[in-house]
Amino acid sequence: MTAGTAPYEPTPTAAPTPSPEVLAAFEGAKGFMPTGEGLALYAAATEAAALRLPLLEVGTYCGRSTILLADAARAAGVTALTVDHHRGSEEQQPGWEYHDPSVVDPEVGRMDTLPSFRRALHAAGLEDHVVAIVGRSPQVAAVWGGPLGLVFIDGGHTDEHANGDYEGWAPHLAEGGLLVVHDVFPDPAHGGQAPYRVWRRALASGAFAEVSEYESLRVLRRTGAGT
């Protein structure tokens, strides 16, 4: 390096972002994920899709985050998978804070978010890039046999459900794959602690290293065996 010459510093690579149309479809779908966290999820999904393995989401609800996973999967030529029983998590039941009566099936008197999910995917033009699995996460995980490039945990927020999702799906995550956990709140005043405890559990296992965080979204990479 000659005198007076500044050392070379590589130009940071901008995070991948969805098209305006896909972002509008995401923001127009029912759901709770803020746009900033959605963009962080999209960046993680785009990176993980380079492994040429499916991207899996636990907790579909009405498809808001599924739209971003599906778009990342489409670009890489892989498939997005989303698992949900579509009867709503515990905090979405009648009388609770996140209950939406518009997604209650009047014939059976229970929540059914599957029609809203299908409409959202159709509006985004992404139906052909998603496999929707209707069932309870531990049951589906027990019969799943293939490796995954990404596991996004955003299902029930009790310890039972969050740990069940982690224990069921983390073992299927390939080396170098990404584990993404939503609604991680270190301060109990800001939200439930089950996802936070799952995130801490993953780090304590020695099988994962933290990659990034954005608000309540945490991204970890599988670096070794175990859960």
Coordinates of C-alpha atoms in Angstrom, one line a residue:
M1 CA 0.0 0.0 0.0
T2 CA 1.5 3.3 -1.0
A3 CA 1.7 6.3 1.3
G4 CA -1.6 8.2 1.6
T5 CA -3.6 5.3 0.1
A6 CA -6.6 4.1 2.2
P7 CA -6.8 0.3 2.8
Y8 CA -9.2 -1.6 0.5
E9 CA -12.6 -2.2 2.0
P10 CA -15.1 -4.3 0.0
T11 CA -18.4 -2.6 -0.8
P12 CA -21.2 -4.2 1.3
T13 CA -23.6 -6.3 -0.7
A14 CA -27.2 -5.0 -0.4
A15 CA -29.7 -7.5 1.1
P16 CA -32.0 -9.1 -1.4
T17 CA -35.5 -7.6 -1.5
P18 CA -38.7 -8.8 -3.1
S19 CA -40.3 -7.0 -6.0
P20 CA -42.8 -4.2 -5.2
E21 CA -45.6 -6.5 -6.3
V22 CA -44.6 -9.3 -3.9
L23 CA -44.0 -6.9 -1.1
A24 CA -47.5 -5.4 -1.7
A25 CA -49.0 -8.9 -1.6
F26 CA -47.2 -9.5 1.7
E27 CA -48.4 -6.3 3.3
G28 CA -52.0 -6.9 2.0
A29 CA -52.2 -10.4 3.6
K30 CA -53.6 -10.9 7.0
G31 CA -50.9 -11.5 9.6
F32 CA -48.8 -10.0 12.3
M33 CA -45.2 -9.8 10.8
P34 CA -44.0 -6.2 10.3
T35 CA -42.5 -5.3 7.0
G36 CA -39.0 -4.9 8.4
E37 CA -39.0 -8.4 9.9
G38 CA -40.5 -9.7 6.6
L39 CA -37.5 -8.3 4.7
A40 CA -35.1 -9.9 7.1
L41 CA -36.9 -13.2 6.6
Y42 CA -36.8 -12.8 2.9
A43 CA -33.0 -12.2 3.0
A44 CA -32.5 -15.3 5.1
A45 CA -34.7 -17.4 2.8
T46 CA -32.9 -16.2 -0.3
E47 CA -29.5 -17.2 1.3
A48 CA -30.9 -20.6 2.4
A49 CA -32.4 -21.3 -1.0
A50 CA -28.9 -21.4 -2.4
L51 CA -28.6 -24.9 -0.7
R52 CA -31.2 -26.1 -3.3
L53 CA -33.3 -27.6 -0.6
P54 CA -36.9 -26.9 0.5
L55 CA -37.7 -23.9 2.8
L56 CA -40.1 -24.8 5.6
E57 CA -42.3 -22.6 7.7
V58 CA -44.2 -23.7 10.8
G59 CA -47.2 -21.5 11.3
T60 CA -48.9 -20.4 8.1
Y61 CA -51.9 -18.5 9.5
C62 CA -53.2 -16.6 6.4
G63 CA -50.0 -16.7 4.4
R64 CA -48.4 -13.4 5.0
S65 CA -44.8 -14.7 5.6
T66 CA -45.4 -17.6 3.2
I67 CA -45.6 -15.2 0.3
L68 CA -42.0 -14.1 1.0
L69 CA -40.7 -17.7 1.4
A70 CA -42.5 -18.7 -1.8
D71 CA -41.0 -15.8 -3.8
A72 CA -37.4 -16.7 -2.6
A73 CA -38.1 -20.3 -3.4
R74 CA -39.4 -19.5 -6.9
A75 CA -36.3 -17.5 -7.7
A76 CA -34.0 -20.4 -6.7
G77 CA -36.1 -23.2 -8.2
V78 CA -36.9 -24.8 -4.9
T79 CA -40.1 -25.3 -3.0
A80 CA -41.6 -23.6 0.0
L81 CA -43.4 -25.8 2.5
T82 CA -45.8 -24.4 5.1
V83 CA -47.3 -26.4 8.0
D84 CA -50.4 -25.4 10.0
H85 CA -53.6 -27.0 11.3
H86 CA -55.3 -23.7 10.4
R87 CA -57.5 -23.7 13.5
G88 CA -55.5 -20.8 15.1
S89 CA -53.0 -20.8 17.8
E90 CA -53.9 -20.3 21.5
E91 CA -53.8 -16.5 21.4
Q92 CA -56.0 -16.4 18.3
Q93 CA -59.0 -18.1 19.9
P94 CA -62.2 -16.2 20.9
G95 CA -61.7 -13.9 23.8
W96 CA -58.0 -13.5 23.2
E97 CA -56.0 -10.5 21.9
Y98 CA -55.3 -11.8 18.4
H99 CA -58.7 -13.3 17.6
D100 CA -60.1 -12.3 14.2
P101 CA -63.8 -13.3 13.8
S102 CA -63.6 -12.9 10.1
V103 CA -61.7 -16.2 9.8
V104 CA -64.2 -18.3 11.8
D105 CA -66.0 -20.9 9.8
P106 CA -69.7 -20.2 10.7
E107 CA -70.7 -23.8 9.8
V108 CA -68.4 -25.5 12.4
G109 CA -67.9 -22.5 14.7
R110 CA -64.1 -22.8 14.7
M111 CA -61.3 -20.8 13.1
D112 CA -60.3 -21.8 9.6
T113 CA -57.5 -19.7 8.1
L114 CA -57.0 -22.0 5.1
P115 CA -59.3 -20.1 2.7
S116 CA -57.6 -16.8 3.5
F117 CA -54.2 -18.4 3.0
R118 CA -55.2 -19.7 -0.4
R119 CA -56.6 -16.3 -1.5
A120 CA -53.4 -14.6 -0.4
L121 CA -51.2 -17.0 -2.4
H122 CA -53.5 -16.7 -5.4
A123 CA -53.3 -12.9 -5.3
A124 CA -49.5 -13.0 -5.1
G125 CA -49.3 -15.5 -8.1
L126 CA -47.3 -18.0 -6.0
E127 CA -49.6 -21.0 -5.6
D128 CA -47.4 -23.2 -7.8
H129 CA -44.3 -22.6 -5.5
V130 CA -45.8 -23.7 -2.2
V131 CA -46.8 -27.0 -0.7
A132 CA -49.3 -26.4 2.1
I133 CA -49.4 -29.2 4.7
V134 CA -52.5 -29.1 6.8
G135 CA -51.8 -30.8 10.1
R136 CA -50.2 -30.4 13.5
S137 CA -46.5 -29.7 13.4
P138 CA -45.2 -32.6 15.5
Q139 CA -47.2 -35.1 13.6
V140 CA -46.0 -33.8 10.3
A141 CA -42.4 -33.6 11.4
A142 CA -42.6 -37.3 12.6
V143 CA -43.3 -38.5 9.1
W144 CA -41.0 -36.0 7.2
G145 CA -37.9 -37.6 5.8
G146 CA -35.9 -35.1 3.8
P147 CA -33.3 -32.4 4.5
L148 CA -34.3 -28.7 4.6
G149 CA -32.4 -25.6 3.8
L150 CA -34.5 -23.3 6.1
V151 CA -36.8 -23.9 9.1
F152 CA -38.8 -20.9 10.2
I153 CA -40.5 -21.4 13.6
D154 CA -43.6 -19.1 13.9
G155 CA -46.3 -21.4 15.3
G156 CA -47.8 -21.7 18.7
H157 CA -46.1 -19.6 21.4
T158 CA -46.5 -21.9 24.4
D159 CA -43.4 -23.8 25.6
E160 CA -45.1 -27.0 24.6
H161 CA -45.7 -25.9 21.0
A162 CA -42.5 -23.9 20.5
N163 CA -40.3 -26.7 21.8
G164 CA -42.3 -29.3 19.8
D165 CA -41.7 -27.3 16.6
Y166 CA -38.0 -27.1 17.4
E167 CA -37.6 -30.7 18.3
G168 CA -39.6 -31.9 15.3
W169 CA -38.0 -29.8 12.6
A170 CA -34.5 -28.7 13.7
P171 CA -33.1 -32.3 13.1
H172 CA -34.1 -32.1 9.5
L173 CA -32.1 -28.9 8.9
A174 CA -29.1 -29.5 6.7
E175 CA -25.6 -28.5 7.6
G176 CA -25.3 -24.8 6.7
G177 CA -29.0 -24.4 6.7
L178 CA -30.8 -21.6 8.5
L179 CA -33.0 -21.7 11.6
V180 CA -35.2 -18.7 11.9
V181 CA -37.2 -18.0 15.1
H182 CA -39.9 -15.3 15.2
D183 CA -41.2 -13.4 18.3
V184 CA -38.0 -13.6 20.3
F185 CA -38.4 -11.2 23.2
P186 CA -35.7 -11.2 25.8
D187 CA -37.7 -8.8 27.9
P188 CA -40.9 -10.5 29.2
A189 CA -42.7 -7.1 29.1
H190 CA -42.5 -7.1 25.3
G191 CA -43.9 -10.6 24.7
G192 CA -44.1 -14.3 25.5
Q193 CA -41.0 -16.1 26.4
A194 CA -41.3 -19.5 24.6
P195 CA -39.7 -18.5 21.3
Y196 CA -36.9 -16.7 23.3
R197 CA -36.3 -19.9 25.2
V198 CA -36.1 -21.9 22.0
W199 CA -33.6 -19.5 20.6
R200 CA -31.5 -19.8 23.7
R201 CA -31.8 -23.6 23.6
A202 CA -30.6 -23.7 20.0
L203 CA -27.5 -21.6 20.8
A204 CA -26.8 -23.6 24.0
S205 CA -26.9 -26.8 21.9
G206 CA -23.6 -26.0 20.2
A207 CA -25.2 -27.0 16.9
F208 CA -26.1 -23.4 15.8
A209 CA -24.4 -20.1 15.5
E210 CA -26.2 -16.8 15.4
V211 CA -26.2 -15.0 12.0
S212 CA -28.3 -12.0 12.5
E213 CA -31.2 -10.4 14.3
Y214 CA -33.8 -7.8 13.4
E215 CA -36.3 -6.7 16.0
S216 CA -37.9 -10.0 17.2
L217 CA -36.5 -12.2 14.3
R218 CA -33.4 -14.3 14.9
V219 CA -31.5 -16.2 12.3
L220 CA -29.1 -19.0 13.2
R221 CA -27.0 -21.3 11.0
R222 CA -26.5 -25.0 11.6
T223 CA -22.9 -25.6 12.2
G224 CA -22.9 -29.0 13.8
A225 CA -25.0 -32.0 14.7
G226 CA -27.6 -32.0 17.5
T227 CA -30.5 -30.0 18.9

